[in-house]
Amino acid sequence: MPAAPLQTSPDRTGGSLSGGPLDAVENATSAAILKVLRVTLHTGFAVLLGVALVRILMAGGPLRWLWAGVAVVLAGVYLAGTVLEKRHAEGRASMDPRRFALLWLVLVTGLWAFLLAGSADFAWLAFPIFFLHLHLLPRRAALLTIALMTVAVIASQWAASGAPVPHAAAVVGPALGAIFAVITGLAYAALYREALNQRRAAEELRRTREALARTQHEAGVLAERERLAREIHDTLAQGLSSIVLLGRAAEQSLAGGDSIAAASQLVLVQRTAAENLAEARSFVRGLSSPQLEGSTLVDALRRLCAATEAGAAAAGLPLRCRVEVDGDPLDLPQPVRVTLLRAAQASLANVREHAGALTAVVTLAFLGTEVTMDIYDDGAGFDPDAAAAAAHAGGGDGGGFGLRSLRERVDALNGSLELESAPGEGTVVAIRLPLAGEFRE
């Protein structure tokens, strides 16, 4: 049956289609041109069939109603095939009419041949039927049937003229018409293939865009999960660990009858819980740490040191922590401030919980084009290779994850992290972050 109608869309090239018919033709897409050709083909078939039918009825004759009835049947068969094909192409019909395309073509051609045998007025219907043969049949078969139909048209014209020899126009006209139909049909087929390829390319582009959008969405989800995991480890996990240690210390104080120490430890528990609740609300909203709001990084680090000392003291550890600043403090970008604060939080939590240190020093240095922070403790130290392996494996106790999380934070800002430690020799965590020119004062 006729080619499935291609869906057209408004012009997206930015060109105006309102400048006149010639501008519309020049800016038309191949799909629009194919649609015009199809409409022209169907309209031409209807007009030629209607003219022939009128001439038959006006000519009179005993068989005129027979030819009129066959013409109406031909019109119905042709219309049914084109309508079914259009409905299927638009997705409004489940039955695929292309399975009956050859049968439909045989019916249309047979009915036309029967009408041609009765009247030469139906000869001109051959030209739109030529296009159907070119579209539905293999090329060689289509050329053969078109040649046979052209001979039939010439014979019909010759018979109608009653001349002993066919007139030259009766031969040349149908032959040229057949040649023109073949050339136009081949051009139509080329346009149809191009439009089909364009539609497939557009579908592939749409699927690629959808896949890219899904991938970007998944990447965003994973990035957000990583962010939340880092925030939870560096804030809630450390805070809950402190609360557990302070709770145990308070329990021991109560068991020893020291209610004053227990009360002090419970105050620290409440303070730590309140700070972590504020941190949780903040990072869920994607904001910075509450400790940095309305405060400088140096002040936040000093408060962190004081809180670390207080937590260690509540647990019975004589840890002393101090902050040293080298250079003139700069107004650091927010991501740099948050990264340095989280690094100090994670490092000092490890010092308090695992190192058994007496002294911890946080050194913040402003070097103009970069900022560095070193966290030193004189504690028990550890094996960095074992820590790196734990970080790579994820760290069953959370320590490995903390180191990996810290490295991810530093890498995201194109910085570097170095870990120096050995059993019994303390630990130094050294962080170096570059500063963009627009962020420096």
PDB file of C-alpha atoms in Angstrom, residues 169-403:
ATOM      1  CA  ALA A 169       0.895  11.337 -30.099  1.00  0.00           C
ATOM      2  CA  ALA A 170      -0.972   8.243 -28.870  1.00  0.00           C
ATOM      3  CA  VAL A 171       2.374   6.440 -28.619  1.00  0.00           C
ATOM      4  CA  VAL A 172       4.750   9.208 -27.564  1.00  0.00           C
ATOM      5  CA  GLY A 173       2.431  10.663 -24.911  1.00  0.00           C
ATOM      6  CA  PRO A 174       1.967   7.478 -22.820  1.00  0.00           C
ATOM      7  CA  ALA A 175       5.629   6.504 -23.291  1.00  0.00           C
ATOM      8  CA  LEU A 176       6.893   9.882 -22.073  1.00  0.00           C
ATOM      9  CA  GLY A 177       4.381   9.793 -19.234  1.00  0.00           C
ATOM     10  CA  ALA A 178       5.656   6.373 -18.171  1.00  0.00           C
ATOM     11  CA  ILE A 179       9.279   7.547 -18.307  1.00  0.00           C
ATOM     12  CA  PHE A 180       8.445  10.656 -16.290  1.00  0.00           C
ATOM     13  CA  ALA A 181       6.558   8.530 -13.747  1.00  0.00           C
ATOM     14  CA  VAL A 182       9.529   6.184 -13.361  1.00  0.00           C
ATOM     15  CA  ILE A 183      11.974   9.051 -12.825  1.00  0.00           C
ATOM     16  CA  THR A 184       9.646  10.773 -10.380  1.00  0.00           C
ATOM     17  CA  GLY A 185       8.968   7.503  -8.574  1.00  0.00           C
ATOM     18  CA  LEU A 186      12.685   6.817  -8.162  1.00  0.00           C
ATOM     19  CA  ALA A 187      13.192  10.347  -6.854  1.00  0.00           C
ATOM     20  CA  TYR A 188      10.293   9.813  -4.447  1.00  0.00           C
ATOM     21  CA  ALA A 189      11.885   6.560  -3.245  1.00  0.00           C
ATOM     22  CA  ALA A 190      15.197   8.347  -2.652  1.00  0.00           C
ATOM     23  CA  LEU A 191      13.444  11.090  -0.699  1.00  0.00           C
ATOM     24  CA  TYR A 192      11.527   8.475   1.261  1.00  0.00           C
ATOM     25  CA  ARG A 193      14.746   6.680   2.231  1.00  0.00           C
ATOM     26  CA  GLU A 194      16.354   9.958   3.237  1.00  0.00           C
ATOM     27  CA  ALA A 195      13.373  10.931   5.376  1.00  0.00           C
ATOM     28  CA  LEU A 196      13.324   7.460   6.930  1.00  0.00           C
ATOM     29  CA  ASN A 197      17.027   7.714   7.749  1.00  0.00           C
ATOM     30  CA  GLN A 198      16.491  11.170   9.215  1.00  0.00           C
ATOM     31  CA  ARG A 199      13.673   9.872  11.365  1.00  0.00           C
ATOM     32  CA  ARG A 200      15.805   6.960  12.557  1.00  0.00           C
ATOM     33  CA  ALA A 201      18.673   9.340  13.290  1.00  0.00           C
ATOM     34  CA  ALA A 202      16.308  11.593  15.230  1.00  0.00           C
ATOM     35  CA  GLU A 203      15.006   8.605  17.209  1.00  0.00           C
ATOM     36  CA  GLU A 204      18.557   7.468  17.930  1.00  0.00           C
ATOM     37  CA  LEU A 205      19.459  10.991  19.045  1.00  0.00           C
ATOM     38  CA  ARG A 206      16.410  11.082  21.302  1.00  0.00           C
ATOM     39  CA  ARG A 207      17.311   7.715  22.829  1.00  0.00           C
ATOM     40  CA  THR A 208      20.905   8.848  23.274  1.00  0.00           C
ATOM     41  CA  ARG A 209      19.763  12.021  25.008  1.00  0.00           C
ATOM     42  CA  GLU A 210      17.468  10.032  27.275  1.00  0.00           C
ATOM     43  CA  ALA A 211      20.283   7.611  28.106  1.00  0.00           C
ATOM     44  CA  LEU A 212      22.625  10.539  28.778  1.00  0.00           C
ATOM     45  CA  ALA A 213      20.016  12.181  30.990  1.00  0.00           C
ATOM     46  CA  ARG A 214      19.591   8.922  32.931  1.00  0.00           C
ATOM     47  CA  THR A 215      23.348   8.557  33.266  1.00  0.00           C
ATOM     48  CA  GLN A 216      23.717  12.138  34.472  1.00  0.00           C
ATOM     49  CA  HIS A 217      20.872  11.619  36.913  1.00  0.00           C
ATOM     50  CA  GLU A 218      22.465   8.434  38.250  1.00  0.00           C
ATOM     51  CA  ALA A 219      25.829  10.181  38.491  1.00  0.00           C
ATOM     52  CA  GLY A 220      24.178  13.012  40.397  1.00  0.00           C
ATOM     53  CA  VAL A 221      22.494  10.535  42.747  1.00  0.00           C
ATOM     54  CA  LEU A 222      25.803   8.762  43.371  1.00  0.00           C
ATOM     55  CA  ALA A 223      27.584  12.079  43.931  1.00  0.00           C
ATOM     56  CA  GLU A 224      24.908  13.116  46.430  1.00  0.00           C
ATOM     57  CA  ARG A 225      25.197   9.766  48.193  1.00  0.00           C
ATOM     58  CA  GLU A 226      28.964  10.228  48.412  1.00  0.00           C
ATOM     59  CA  ARG A 227      28.471  13.729  49.787  1.00  0.00           C
ATOM     60  CA  LEU A 228      26.026  12.527  52.428  1.00  0.00           C
ATOM     61  CA  ALA A 229      28.298   9.603  53.314  1.00  0.00           C
ATOM     62  CA  ARG A 230      31.236  11.972  53.857  1.00  0.00           C
ATOM     63  CA  GLU A 231      29.133  14.386  55.878  1.00  0.00           C
ATOM     64  CA  ILE A 232      27.664  11.612  58.016  1.00  0.00           C
ATOM     65  CA  HIS A 233      31.088  10.153  58.721  1.00  0.00           C
ATOM     66  CA  ASP A 234      32.757  13.476  59.447  1.00  0.00           C
ATOM     67  CA  THR A 235      29.929  14.881  61.585  1.00  0.00           C
ATOM     68  CA  LEU A 236      27.284  12.481  62.880  1.00  0.00           C
ATOM     69  CA  ALA A 237      29.515   9.432  63.162  1.00  0.00           C
ATOM     70  CA  GLN A 238      32.213  11.366  65.000  1.00  0.00           C
ATOM     71  CA  GLY A 239      29.627  13.080  67.181  1.00  0.00           C
ATOM     72  CA  LEU A 240      27.906   9.816  68.070  1.00  0.00           C
ATOM     73  CA  SER A 241      31.276   8.294  68.881  1.00  0.00           C
ATOM     74  CA  SER A 242      31.979  11.184  71.228  1.00  0.00           C
ATOM     75  CA  ILE A 243      28.571  10.789  72.834  1.00  0.00           C
ATOM     76  CA  VAL A 244      29.243   7.072  73.418  1.00  0.00           C
ATOM     77  CA  LEU A 245      32.600   7.807  75.055  1.00  0.00           C
ATOM     78  CA  LEU A 246      31.139  10.611  77.178  1.00  0.00           C
ATOM     79  CA  GLY A 247      28.242   8.397  78.200  1.00  0.00           C
ATOM     80  CA  ARG A 248      30.613   5.676  79.351  1.00  0.00           C
ATOM     81  CA  ALA A 249      32.662   8.225  81.245  1.00  0.00           C
ATOM     82  CA  ALA A 250      29.543   9.592  82.928  1.00  0.00           C
ATOM     83  CA  GLU A 251      28.506   6.054  83.865  1.00  0.00           C
ATOM     84  CA  GLN A 252      31.903   5.441  85.431  1.00  0.00           C
ATOM     85  CA  SER A 253      31.719   8.746  87.296  1.00  0.00           C
ATOM     86  CA  LEU A 254      28.305   7.898  88.682  1.00  0.00           C
ATOM     87  CA  ALA A 255      29.522   4.461  89.672  1.00  0.00           C
ATOM     88  CA  GLY A 256      32.423   6.120  91.516  1.00  0.00           C
ATOM     89  CA  GLY A 257      30.133   8.595  93.237  1.00  0.00           C
ATOM     90  CA  ASP A 258      31.494  11.622  91.403  1.00  0.00           C
ATOM     91  CA  SER A 259      28.198  13.262  90.463  1.00  0.00           C
ATOM     92  CA  ILE A 260      29.855  16.606  89.587  1.00  0.00           C
ATOM     93  CA  ALA A 261      32.048  14.986  86.901  1.00  0.00           C
ATOM     94  CA  ALA A 262      29.070  13.002  85.648  1.00  0.00           C
ATOM     95  CA  ALA A 263      26.995  16.164  85.346  1.00  0.00           C
ATOM     96  CA  SER A 264      29.782  17.886  83.420  1.00  0.00           C
ATOM     97  CA  GLN A 265      30.048  14.934  81.074  1.00  0.00           C
ATOM     98  CA  LEU A 266      26.301  14.895  80.504  1.00  0.00           C
ATOM     99  CA  VAL A 267      26.442  18.598  79.622  1.00  0.00           C
ATOM    100  CA  LEU A 268      29.052  17.742  76.997  1.00  0.00           C
ATOM    101  CA  VAL A 269      26.792  14.958  75.718  1.00  0.00           C
ATOM    102  CA  GLN A 270      23.936  17.427  75.287  1.00  0.00           C
ATOM    103  CA  ARG A 271      26.204  19.993  73.626  1.00  0.00           C
ATOM    104  CA  THR A 272      27.663  17.410  71.240  1.00  0.00           C
ATOM    105  CA  ALA A 273      24.214  16.085  70.352  1.00  0.00           C
ATOM    106  CA  ALA A 274      22.907  19.625  69.696  1.00  0.00           C
ATOM    107  CA  GLU A 275      25.902  20.435  67.479  1.00  0.00           C
ATOM    108  CA  ASN A 276      25.467  17.247  65.484  1.00  0.00           C
ATOM    109  CA  LEU A 277      21.755  17.858  65.103  1.00  0.00           C
ATOM    110  CA  ALA A 278      22.561  21.271  63.622  1.00  0.00           C
ATOM    111  CA  GLU A 279      25.167  19.672  61.357  1.00  0.00           C
ATOM    112  CA  ALA A 280      22.650  17.076  60.147  1.00  0.00           C
ATOM    113  CA  ARG A 281      20.049  19.702  59.305  1.00  0.00           C
ATOM    114  CA  SER A 282      22.683  21.762  57.527  1.00  0.00           C
ATOM    115  CA  PHE A 283      24.228  19.144  55.256  1.00  0.00           C
ATOM    116  CA  VAL A 284      20.825  17.695  54.333  1.00  0.00           C
ATOM    117  CA  ARG A 285      20.029  21.161  52.948  1.00  0.00           C
ATOM    118  CA  GLY A 286      23.433  21.224  51.216  1.00  0.00           C
ATOM    119  CA  LEU A 287      24.669  24.134  53.323  1.00  0.00           C
ATOM    120  CA  SER A 288      27.996  24.683  55.025  1.00  0.00           C
ATOM    121  CA  SER A 289      28.822  23.650  58.554  1.00  0.00           C
ATOM    122  CA  PRO A 290      27.005  25.670  61.245  1.00  0.00           C
ATOM    123  CA  GLN A 291      30.379  26.132  62.919  1.00  0.00           C
ATOM    124  CA  LEU A 292      31.432  28.306  59.957  1.00  0.00           C
ATOM    125  CA  GLU A 293      28.332  30.464  59.852  1.00  0.00           C
ATOM    126  CA  GLY A 294      29.236  33.979  60.989  1.00  0.00           C
ATOM    127  CA  SER A 295      32.720  32.818  61.938  1.00  0.00           C
ATOM    128  CA  THR A 296      36.175  32.498  60.439  1.00  0.00           C
ATOM    129  CA  LEU A 297      37.907  29.191  59.845  1.00  0.00           C
ATOM    130  CA  VAL A 298      40.526  29.987  62.484  1.00  0.00           C
ATOM    131  CA  ASP A 299      37.858  30.618  65.127  1.00  0.00           C
ATOM    132  CA  ALA A 300      36.042  27.413  64.150  1.00  0.00           C
ATOM    133  CA  LEU A 301      39.288  25.433  64.485  1.00  0.00           C
ATOM    134  CA  ARG A 302      39.956  26.931  67.925  1.00  0.00           C
ATOM    135  CA  ARG A 303      36.478  25.976  69.104  1.00  0.00           C
ATOM    136  CA  LEU A 304      37.039  22.495  67.680  1.00  0.00           C
ATOM    137  CA  CYS A 305      40.288  22.191  69.636  1.00  0.00           C
ATOM    138  CA  ALA A 306      38.561  23.302  72.832  1.00  0.00           C
ATOM    139  CA  ALA A 307      35.769  20.788  72.284  1.00  0.00           C
ATOM    140  CA  THR A 308      38.342  18.055  71.630  1.00  0.00           C
ATOM    141  CA  GLU A 309      40.135  18.847  74.885  1.00  0.00           C
ATOM    142  CA  ALA A 310      36.851  18.868  76.789  1.00  0.00           C
ATOM    143  CA  GLY A 311      35.761  15.556  75.298  1.00  0.00           C
ATOM    144  CA  ALA A 312      39.138  13.972  76.061  1.00  0.00           C
ATOM    145  CA  ALA A 313      39.075  15.318  79.615  1.00  0.00           C
ATOM    146  CA  ALA A 314      35.602  13.920  80.176  1.00  0.00           C
ATOM    147  CA  ALA A 315      36.947  10.539  79.099  1.00  0.00           C
ATOM    148  CA  GLY A 316      39.912  10.919  81.453  1.00  0.00           C
ATOM    149  CA  LEU A 317      42.496  11.719  78.757  1.00  0.00           C
ATOM    150  CA  PRO A 318      44.995  14.582  79.371  1.00  0.00           C
ATOM    151  CA  LEU A 319      44.973  15.800  75.763  1.00  0.00           C
ATOM    152  CA  ARG A 320      45.957  19.372  74.953  1.00  0.00           C
ATOM    153  CA  CYS A 321      45.070  20.865  71.583  1.00  0.00           C
ATOM    154  CA  ARG A 322      46.045  24.215  70.084  1.00  0.00           C
ATOM    155  CA  VAL A 323      45.781  26.077  66.749  1.00  0.00           C
ATOM    156  CA  GLU A 324      48.702  27.889  65.153  1.00  0.00           C
ATOM    157  CA  VAL A 325      48.347  30.286  62.208  1.00  0.00           C
ATOM    158  CA  ASP A 326      51.125  31.121  59.778  1.00  0.00           C
ATOM    159  CA  GLY A 327      50.704  34.121  57.449  1.00  0.00           C
ATOM    160  CA  ASP A 328      47.911  36.637  57.056  1.00  0.00           C
ATOM    161  CA  PRO A 329      44.494  34.922  57.124  1.00  0.00           C
ATOM    162  CA  LEU A 330      42.583  35.077  53.827  1.00  0.00           C
ATOM    163  CA  ASP A 331      38.876  35.003  53.064  1.00  0.00           C
ATOM    164  CA  LEU A 332      38.819  31.444  51.785  1.00  0.00           C
ATOM    165  CA  PRO A 333      36.229  30.017  49.392  1.00  0.00           C
ATOM    166  CA  GLN A 334      33.452  28.145  51.146  1.00  0.00           C
ATOM    167  CA  PRO A 335      34.396  24.675  49.731  1.00  0.00           C
ATOM    168  CA  VAL A 336      37.970  25.156  50.996  1.00  0.00           C
ATOM    169  CA  ARG A 337      36.787  26.210  54.456  1.00  0.00           C
ATOM    170  CA  VAL A 338      34.428  23.244  54.758  1.00  0.00           C
ATOM    171  CA  THR A 339      37.062  20.775  53.562  1.00  0.00           C
ATOM    172  CA  LEU A 340      39.681  22.019  56.019  1.00  0.00           C
ATOM    173  CA  LEU A 341      37.212  22.012  58.909  1.00  0.00           C
ATOM    174  CA  ARG A 342      36.019  18.483  58.099  1.00  0.00           C
ATOM    175  CA  ALA A 343      39.626  17.315  57.829  1.00  0.00           C
ATOM    176  CA  ALA A 344      40.403  18.767  61.246  1.00  0.00           C
ATOM    177  CA  GLN A 345      37.257  17.223  62.744  1.00  0.00           C
ATOM    178  CA  ALA A 346      38.049  13.763  61.397  1.00  0.00           C
ATOM    179  CA  SER A 347      41.742  13.945  62.353  1.00  0.00           C
ATOM    180  CA  LEU A 348      41.181  15.227  65.894  1.00  0.00           C
ATOM    181  CA  ALA A 349      38.448  12.634  66.448  1.00  0.00           C
ATOM    182  CA  ASN A 350      40.952   9.930  65.543  1.00  0.00           C
ATOM    183  CA  VAL A 351      43.511  11.533  67.871  1.00  0.00           C
ATOM    184  CA  ARG A 352      41.047  11.588  70.752  1.00  0.00           C
ATOM    185  CA  GLU A 353      39.719   8.072  70.214  1.00  0.00           C
ATOM    186  CA  HIS A 354      42.745   6.096  69.045  1.00  0.00           C
ATOM    187  CA  ALA A 355      46.050   7.919  69.432  1.00  0.00           C
ATOM    188  CA  GLY A 356      46.315   8.261  73.228  1.00  0.00           C
ATOM    189  CA  ALA A 357      48.199  11.508  72.581  1.00  0.00           C
ATOM    190  CA  LEU A 358      49.087  14.225  75.041  1.00  0.00           C
ATOM    191  CA  THR A 359      49.380  17.017  72.474  1.00  0.00           C
ATOM    192  CA  ALA A 360      47.656  17.849  69.186  1.00  0.00           C
ATOM    193  CA  VAL A 361      48.564  20.860  67.066  1.00  0.00           C
ATOM    194  CA  VAL A 362      46.597  22.216  64.104  1.00  0.00           C
ATOM    195  CA  THR A 363      48.765  24.478  61.956  1.00  0.00           C
ATOM    196  CA  LEU A 364      47.009  26.598  59.319  1.00  0.00           C
ATOM    197  CA  ALA A 365      49.295  28.373  56.827  1.00  0.00           C
ATOM    198  CA  PHE A 366      48.223  30.976  54.259  1.00  0.00           C
ATOM    199  CA  LEU A 367      50.804  31.015  51.456  1.00  0.00           C
ATOM    200  CA  GLY A 368      49.149  33.385  48.987  1.00  0.00           C
ATOM    201  CA  THR A 369      48.404  30.963  46.177  1.00  0.00           C
ATOM    202  CA  GLU A 370      47.536  28.060  48.443  1.00  0.00           C
ATOM    203  CA  VAL A 371      46.531  27.147  51.946  1.00  0.00           C
ATOM    204  CA  THR A 372      47.963  24.276  53.992  1.00  0.00           C
ATOM    205  CA  MET A 373      46.866  22.588  57.182  1.00  0.00           C
ATOM    206  CA  ASP A 374      48.878  20.133  59.250  1.00  0.00           C
ATOM    207  CA  ILE A 375      47.336  18.148  62.107  1.00  0.00           C
ATOM    208  CA  TYR A 376      50.062  16.708  64.356  1.00  0.00           C
ATOM    209  CA  ASP A 377      49.752  14.517  67.408  1.00  0.00           C
ATOM    210  CA  ASP A 378      52.355  12.776  69.601  1.00  0.00           C
ATOM    211  CA  GLY A 379      50.274   9.664  70.057  1.00  0.00           C
ATOM    212  CA  ALA A 380      50.801   5.988  69.353  1.00  0.00           C
ATOM    213  CA  GLY A 381      50.940   6.361  65.564  1.00  0.00           C
ATOM    214  CA  PHE A 382      50.091   3.588  63.116  1.00  0.00           C
ATOM    215  CA  ASP A 383      51.142   1.912  59.857  1.00  0.00           C
ATOM    216  CA  PRO A 384      50.124   4.149  56.897  1.00  0.00           C
ATOM    217  CA  ASP A 385      50.263   1.215  54.471  1.00  0.00           C
ATOM    218  CA  ALA A 386      47.721  -0.683  56.534  1.00  0.00           C
ATOM    219  CA  ALA A 387      45.557   2.452  56.702  1.00  0.00           C
ATOM    220  CA  ALA A 388      45.748   2.852  52.911  1.00  0.00           C
ATOM    221  CA  ALA A 389      44.674  -0.765  52.440  1.00  0.00           C
ATOM    222  CA  ALA A 390      41.772  -0.217  54.828  1.00  0.00           C
ATOM    223  CA  ALA A 391      40.775   2.919  52.918  1.00  0.00           C
ATOM    224  CA  HIS A 392      40.844   1.038  49.623  1.00  0.00           C
ATOM    225  CA  ALA A 393      38.736  -1.769  51.069  1.00  0.00           C
ATOM    226  CA  GLY A 394      36.241   0.604  52.651  1.00  0.00           C
ATOM    227  CA  GLY A 395      37.352   0.147  56.258  1.00  0.00           C
ATOM    228  CA  GLY A 396      35.270  -2.136  58.358  1.00  0.00           C
ATOM    229  CA  ASP A 397      35.470   0.099  61.397  1.00  0.00           C
ATOM    230  CA  GLY A 398      34.951   3.334  59.549  1.00  0.00           C
ATOM    231  CA  GLY A 399      38.546   4.486  59.827  1.00  0.00           C
ATOM    232  CA  GLY A 400      39.371   3.420  56.309  1.00  0.00           C
ATOM    233  CA  PHE A 401      36.300   5.185  55.010  1.00  0.00           C
ATOM    234  CA  GLY A 402      37.299   8.349  56.895  1.00  0.00           C
ATOM    235  CA  LEU A 403      40.682   8.446  55.178  1.00  0.00           C
TER     236      LEU A 403
END
